[in-house]
């Protein structure tokens, strides 16, 4: 009921504040006998970890995952998998000056109104540090999905004014070749790097979009009516800090399209049902049709900027702030594995839900 | 767990196929002693009802709501409110020819893969007829919200290439003056009408967007992490048939904005905390901040078009179809009260969730 | 979240007051392509129906079930099955005198304190009339279980001072031979009939116990820790009106037993693992072991008695009441199919939960 | 969905195996600003801890609780409270000989059938060690309940053939005076101690019952129909390892009572509505009536006995076992705080659920 658990059969509960002893989670509902793939986990954690480039928060966190239960001889037991990630490099003193200030576009004011109390250190529970636990849960879900050959790939499709132009499927193969930005077009990637350096120098931040593709998913996944596959994906994506929009298939462009252009004709190729086009984004009536699922997630610029801003404190007095904590210039690069993790949780949950009918 | 129930404390379960005896629902969790406002209900049902203009399906449905339980002396008892709406004008014969055909971009194929069986008549459970039950649930939620003065207003902001240009708050007051299109700008409304006539003549369909505004919401509503208010709203909106995208506040425009432009400064006006701008769309850290919540929902064109299309049947044989059922030219006008209903369910649910802290 | 839905994957939601237009329910999560067995349904409804003997409420209800959705060509579609049962013989006037009285051991006072309003006619939502919807849900669950050959049999094991003495498995085969009491021992059955006539004449009521047996269940069903199979069964049974106790296997007798007597030794018979004794009641560690599951449910006497009783009204004034509504002399005979229905819902839910692991 | 989470608004998720690094849990939904009472926690943990007497497992565990999140300045933040308790004294070698054996009346066989894999060391997830996490969750729930003056008291009412005779309310005040057995009658307590010594010498074990009383609960708590207060309590109690039966108020004795004897007359005393008797056990129609709630839970003897037993191994071969692990002679003394903890979780959850109506 409270908002710290995600999923129906495969359920991830996370806990932890930015500066508490650790953050962690419990993943319940993963089938037994799934092999733990430590490389996969390390790869995903590494991509989310801060401090990999000058555009990222310099907070130093090894982000080592300690599994506490649910695993025996490197295989899942079917029982809940508890895990923690220590918070090492917490500089709570940095935040003492902000204790009583409502930072613009942060969760300070709203948490205060909701709970009457808040952990101001590093943003408390509202900090994106919580997403490390999501990446662990998502990596475990991916280990389960590997058995079905489902592939999930996210990449940067826009930062500030610089955007990829080609359709999504031209980018998929080359994504992994492009750290630190995970933008599959090398030329665009360089443009973005140059742009981020300028924004950083200004003491400012910028937004962007991530595109995610799910391939090799069997048809028939998803639930009708309220739990349509796109509804669960939208729910998952919009729960990521700083997300402002979700669109799948043709997305907002569909608003100006005609039915005769938008419809995807079915055809049979090599004895397999497929569609001539994929404007539907792989989902019809809320249920997968076997084609690629693809969607975009828009992110706002990071709210913590070094530039001076006018705001108020808890007593309503005007204050001028310049936020000196350690923050990303753009939320998007580190959000790529988070988008993948939340997608993996949704897809794995739906595969487990569907099994009971087959 | 299956997808036919929405909400946490305030829970709407719907049932019914397009051509079953009736559709209906059960709303559980509404507090006791709420006064039933029949005018409010009739107004919402009327807006969703087909056959009000030539752009809408000519299916004739009175859409009268019959409450079966949970109400006594025109007040809620606190017990579940069961209700049904008869399906009167079902022409199942229209669909006999399509029994074995997978219509392009419909749910025929995907339901078949999921269930191994499907009710082909009128689209079965995948039909948007189901949304009538959502409007009933939403109207009941609105009756509860009236006590707190929360207002929810949705309107058409785009159809095909024709879109409103001004910011949302300039439109709110005039929405109700503009049936049948619920587009608040009269000039735009006429342009849209002309455009829809052309599309209709072509035997084609078109998409559009709806904007929704929630005003007078107290700060502090929403849950952290996975159940952020925007995540629940996105979930609700993307569950509406034909929805392709959701964006709140600055939405996808946030991707190209800088933090210094996007941040909303807090200030105190008449002893009340407010913000200078509202790029955040009324939500920070997943929790309401007391400003207007506003968001856009994009809809694809209706998949049922009269134009000839090539597709396949259940045996994989190529078929040419021209869909003669009764369908809307554009899904957006009738979706306006559905967007409001789903919004009301989300907001009321969050108000009930929050009560336990206060 | 509110209390009108039961189950995790197979979910029954019920609605309706004793004197509302009808009672009904929605069963969601039943797999598609289950054949509807109208005889099975009629048999269960008939056993719960009032008016079959002088010991039962003379309220005349055909209790005909009208399915509204989710079924096509006599098979389930996998979509929610809505259904209603009309309330025909409602004599609300009988209750007018009791409008402001808190009847002893009824839910009048507690509903008033919870909701601030109550439907006093026939007990409103607190009436056992609601259980008719449970029997429908349970019958649908049984249709699913038939495919796996699971059998569920309940019978009367005690009424007042008269009780069956032999172990449960000696009674199973003969249960159906013994209406109206569903007590498998004919001699005991006659003794009970004679006893009930005496109690009836006194204007009094009496309690009893029901024993239920689940046979042919595969091992491996049930969830660890909080959702042990016995915990879900206890939850289900104790939700039945008038239930006061639940005990499975050795039940309360286990309190005075020693481990060396209570343990069930495993052995192999005809290549199948079985146990020498079955004190465990078919469940170990919350999970079925393939042996019969058996349990007892105790019921208190019906609270509505014709004898004069002293109580108070809503103003706290002393009142003398003699309850003239139509009531059973003993809750147990009509509760037999309700116990079976709730058991079927629990078992079917667990089978569907388990499928995802296999 | 899987069985490792309990509660609706106040939700406890536990994780951990008997011999994993630690066990732990996450309590979500506790209101903010509750003061942490470390003495209360220590007292409850101490009562459950092994090794306090010769009748208890000699496993040495400090059972120190480490809170990881959700608490700041000794007050709850309203965010999830993660916690762990280390497993220190694990002697996994003791279990190596039992790796392939299905111990009689243990969960070895059933876990194997469910998961296809099991952690045999110390019983894995099926071990009662998991209940330490429940006691932590329950202690936190008690801290919330203290604000409303609700009191929860459990005590031993029977072990083997020795039972308390007087009604429950004569025992409540003296419970705390009687460690290690928490049986309020000193004479009975001594008899039980003597009896346990005999059983211990025999290498055997024995069952018992616990009685629990909830006082000072306001009327109006509980949900109708499926989530009656007694149904949630039964669910909670029957999820405790070794529990075999649950009965509230008159329990199984109600089966032989008449309505005229069983009904509780309402009366007004000092301007407060109360009842002359309390056969109802404080609940009517599933909702609290303001009187004491009291119930009994029966426990079977511990399955691990030192006596020789015949059983089989995973290959179906006959084996003779004598279980040398460290085990209690009777499950009941250490289960007293577990019964209280689960009761506290149910009651607190219902208080939070009810707030939305008030």
mmCIF file with all atom_site columns, C-alpha atoms in Angstrom, chain D residues 138-214:
data_model
loop_
_atom_site.group_PDB
_atom_site.id
_atom_site.type_symbol
_atom_site.label_atom_id
_atom_site.label_alt_id
_atom_site.label_comp_id
_atom_site.label_asym_id
_atom_site.label_entity_id
_atom_site.label_seq_id
_atom_site.pdbx_PDB_ins_code
_atom_site.Cartn_x
_atom_site.Cartn_y
_atom_site.Cartn_z
_atom_site.occupancy
_atom_site.B_iso_or_equiv
_atom_site.pdbx_formal_charge
_atom_site.auth_seq_id
_atom_site.auth_comp_id
_atom_site.auth_asym_id
_atom_site.auth_atom_id
_atom_site.pdbx_PDB_model_num
ATOM 1  C CA . UNK D 1 138 ? 5.482   -6.194  16.074 1.00 0.00 ? 138 UNK D CA 1
ATOM 2  C CA . UNK D 1 139 ? 7.508   -4.098  18.518 1.00 0.00 ? 139 UNK D CA 1
ATOM 3  C CA . UNK D 1 140 ? 7.386   -1.159  16.088 1.00 0.00 ? 140 UNK D CA 1
ATOM 4  C CA . UNK D 1 141 ? 3.633   -1.632  15.733 1.00 0.00 ? 141 UNK D CA 1
ATOM 5  C CA . UNK D 1 142 ? 3.321   -1.618  19.541 1.00 0.00 ? 142 UNK D CA 1
ATOM 6  C CA . UNK D 1 143 ? 5.154   1.729   19.676 1.00 0.00 ? 143 UNK D CA 1
ATOM 7  C CA . UNK D 1 144 ? 2.441   3.138   17.421 1.00 0.00 ? 144 UNK D CA 1
ATOM 8  C CA . UNK D 1 145 ? -0.334  1.517   19.458 1.00 0.00 ? 145 UNK D CA 1
ATOM 9  C CA . UNK D 1 146 ? 1.000   2.936   22.727 1.00 0.00 ? 146 UNK D CA 1
ATOM 10 C CA . UNK D 1 147 ? -0.289  6.325   21.599 1.00 0.00 ? 147 UNK D CA 1
ATOM 11 C CA . UNK D 1 148 ? -3.827  4.923   21.614 1.00 0.00 ? 148 UNK D CA 1
ATOM 12 C CA . UNK D 1 149 ? -3.372  3.026   24.889 1.00 0.00 ? 149 UNK D CA 1
ATOM 13 C CA . UNK D 1 150 ? -4.189  -0.328  23.295 1.00 0.00 ? 150 UNK D CA 1
ATOM 14 C CA . UNK D 1 151 ? -2.642  -3.156  25.323 1.00 0.00 ? 151 UNK D CA 1
ATOM 15 C CA . UNK D 1 152 ? -1.716  -6.616  24.001 1.00 0.00 ? 152 UNK D CA 1
ATOM 16 C CA . UNK D 1 153 ? -0.860  -9.412  26.447 1.00 0.00 ? 153 UNK D CA 1
ATOM 17 C CA . UNK D 1 154 ? -0.182  -13.054 25.638 1.00 0.00 ? 154 UNK D CA 1
ATOM 18 C CA . UNK D 1 155 ? 0.545   -15.893 28.070 1.00 0.00 ? 155 UNK D CA 1
ATOM 19 C CA . UNK D 1 156 ? 0.855   -19.652 28.199 1.00 0.00 ? 156 UNK D CA 1
ATOM 20 C CA . UNK D 1 157 ? -2.471  -21.265 29.004 1.00 0.00 ? 157 UNK D CA 1
ATOM 21 C CA . UNK D 1 158 ? -1.570  -24.924 28.475 1.00 0.00 ? 158 UNK D CA 1
ATOM 22 C CA . UNK D 1 159 ? 1.467   -27.161 27.990 1.00 0.00 ? 159 UNK D CA 1
ATOM 23 C CA . UNK D 1 160 ? 0.890   -30.846 27.486 1.00 0.00 ? 160 UNK D CA 1
ATOM 24 C CA . UNK D 1 161 ? -1.773  -31.977 29.957 1.00 0.00 ? 161 UNK D CA 1
ATOM 25 C CA . UNK D 1 162 ? -1.346  -28.993 32.299 1.00 0.00 ? 162 UNK D CA 1
ATOM 26 C CA . UNK D 1 163 ? -3.720  -26.088 31.701 1.00 0.00 ? 163 UNK D CA 1
ATOM 27 C CA . UNK D 1 164 ? -4.935  -22.901 33.346 1.00 0.00 ? 164 UNK D CA 1
ATOM 28 C CA . UNK D 1 165 ? -8.513  -23.209 34.459 1.00 0.00 ? 165 UNK D CA 1
ATOM 29 C CA . UNK D 1 166 ? -9.735  -19.686 35.251 1.00 0.00 ? 166 UNK D CA 1
ATOM 30 C CA . UNK D 1 167 ? -11.041 -17.261 32.672 1.00 0.00 ? 167 UNK D CA 1
ATOM 31 C CA . UNK D 1 168 ? -8.514  -15.151 30.789 1.00 0.00 ? 168 UNK D CA 1
ATOM 32 C CA . UNK D 1 169 ? -9.142  -11.848 32.572 1.00 0.00 ? 169 UNK D CA 1
ATOM 33 C CA . UNK D 1 170 ? -8.007  -13.212 35.892 1.00 0.00 ? 170 UNK D CA 1
ATOM 34 C CA . UNK D 1 171 ? -4.544  -13.769 34.460 1.00 0.00 ? 171 UNK D CA 1
ATOM 35 C CA . UNK D 1 172 ? -3.765  -10.620 32.558 1.00 0.00 ? 172 UNK D CA 1
ATOM 36 C CA . UNK D 1 173 ? -2.190  -8.517  35.302 1.00 0.00 ? 173 UNK D CA 1
ATOM 37 C CA . UNK D 1 174 ? 0.286   -11.096 36.532 1.00 0.00 ? 174 UNK D CA 1
ATOM 38 C CA . UNK D 1 175 ? 1.759   -12.254 33.250 1.00 0.00 ? 175 UNK D CA 1
ATOM 39 C CA . UNK D 1 176 ? 4.969   -10.336 33.364 1.00 0.00 ? 176 UNK D CA 1
ATOM 40 C CA . UNK D 1 177 ? 5.805   -11.687 36.809 1.00 0.00 ? 177 UNK D CA 1
ATOM 41 C CA . UNK D 1 178 ? 6.404   -15.194 35.585 1.00 0.00 ? 178 UNK D CA 1
ATOM 42 C CA . UNK D 1 179 ? 9.440   -15.765 33.400 1.00 0.00 ? 179 UNK D CA 1
ATOM 43 C CA . UNK D 1 180 ? 10.707  -17.969 31.937 1.00 0.00 ? 180 UNK D CA 1
ATOM 44 C CA . UNK D 1 181 ? 7.318   -19.449 31.178 1.00 0.00 ? 181 UNK D CA 1
ATOM 45 C CA . UNK D 1 182 ? 5.003   -16.446 31.017 1.00 0.00 ? 182 UNK D CA 1
ATOM 46 C CA . UNK D 1 183 ? 2.286   -18.512 32.590 1.00 0.00 ? 183 UNK D CA 1
ATOM 47 C CA . UNK D 1 184 ? 0.513   -16.175 35.012 1.00 0.00 ? 184 UNK D CA 1
ATOM 48 C CA . UNK D 1 185 ? -0.357  -18.761 37.662 1.00 0.00 ? 185 UNK D CA 1
ATOM 49 C CA . UNK D 1 186 ? 2.781   -19.499 39.670 1.00 0.00 ? 186 UNK D CA 1
ATOM 50 C CA . UNK D 1 187 ? 1.622   -22.923 40.789 1.00 0.00 ? 187 UNK D CA 1
ATOM 51 C CA . UNK D 1 188 ? 0.753   -23.995 37.239 1.00 0.00 ? 188 UNK D CA 1
ATOM 52 C CA . UNK D 1 189 ? 4.019   -22.524 36.110 1.00 0.00 ? 189 UNK D CA 1
ATOM 53 C CA . UNK D 1 190 ? 5.973   -24.772 38.448 1.00 0.00 ? 190 UNK D CA 1
ATOM 54 C CA . UNK D 1 191 ? 3.979   -27.831 37.397 1.00 0.00 ? 191 UNK D CA 1
ATOM 55 C CA . UNK D 1 192 ? 4.786   -27.068 33.774 1.00 0.00 ? 192 UNK D CA 1
ATOM 56 C CA . UNK D 1 193 ? 8.489   -26.692 34.530 1.00 0.00 ? 193 UNK D CA 1
ATOM 57 C CA . UNK D 1 194 ? 8.566   -30.070 36.210 1.00 0.00 ? 194 UNK D CA 1
ATOM 58 C CA . UNK D 1 195 ? 6.689   -31.619 33.317 1.00 0.00 ? 195 UNK D CA 1
ATOM 59 C CA . UNK D 1 196 ? 9.038   -30.123 30.725 1.00 0.00 ? 196 UNK D CA 1
ATOM 60 C CA . UNK D 1 197 ? 12.031  -31.563 32.517 1.00 0.00 ? 197 UNK D CA 1
ATOM 61 C CA . UNK D 1 198 ? 10.566  -35.030 32.188 1.00 0.00 ? 198 UNK D CA 1
ATOM 62 C CA . UNK D 1 199 ? 9.786   -34.588 28.509 1.00 0.00 ? 199 UNK D CA 1
ATOM 63 C CA . UNK D 1 200 ? 13.278  -33.256 27.894 1.00 0.00 ? 200 UNK D CA 1
ATOM 64 C CA . UNK D 1 201 ? 14.831  -36.278 29.537 1.00 0.00 ? 201 UNK D CA 1
ATOM 65 C CA . UNK D 1 202 ? 12.794  -38.555 27.287 1.00 0.00 ? 202 UNK D CA 1
ATOM 66 C CA . UNK D 1 203 ? 14.305  -36.821 24.251 1.00 0.00 ? 203 UNK D CA 1
ATOM 67 C CA . UNK D 1 204 ? 10.771  -35.872 23.336 1.00 0.00 ? 204 UNK D CA 1
ATOM 68 C CA . UNK D 1 205 ? 8.817   -32.630 22.806 1.00 0.00 ? 205 UNK D CA 1
ATOM 69 C CA . UNK D 1 206 ? 5.320   -31.393 23.635 1.00 0.00 ? 206 UNK D CA 1
ATOM 70 C CA . UNK D 1 207 ? 2.685   -28.903 22.429 1.00 0.00 ? 207 UNK D CA 1
ATOM 71 C CA . UNK D 1 208 ? 0.608   -26.245 24.177 1.00 0.00 ? 208 UNK D CA 1
ATOM 72 C CA . UNK D 1 209 ? -1.631  -23.219 23.826 1.00 0.00 ? 209 UNK D CA 1
ATOM 73 C CA . UNK D 1 210 ? -1.201  -19.477 24.170 1.00 0.00 ? 210 UNK D CA 1
ATOM 74 C CA . UNK D 1 211 ? -3.969  -17.057 25.098 1.00 0.00 ? 211 UNK D CA 1
ATOM 75 C CA . UNK D 1 212 ? -3.797  -13.460 23.920 1.00 0.00 ? 212 UNK D CA 1
ATOM 76 C CA . UNK D 1 213 ? -5.845  -10.476 25.104 1.00 0.00 ? 213 UNK D CA 1
ATOM 77 C CA . UNK D 1 214 ? -6.252  -7.081  23.424 1.00 0.00 ? 214 UNK D CA 1
#
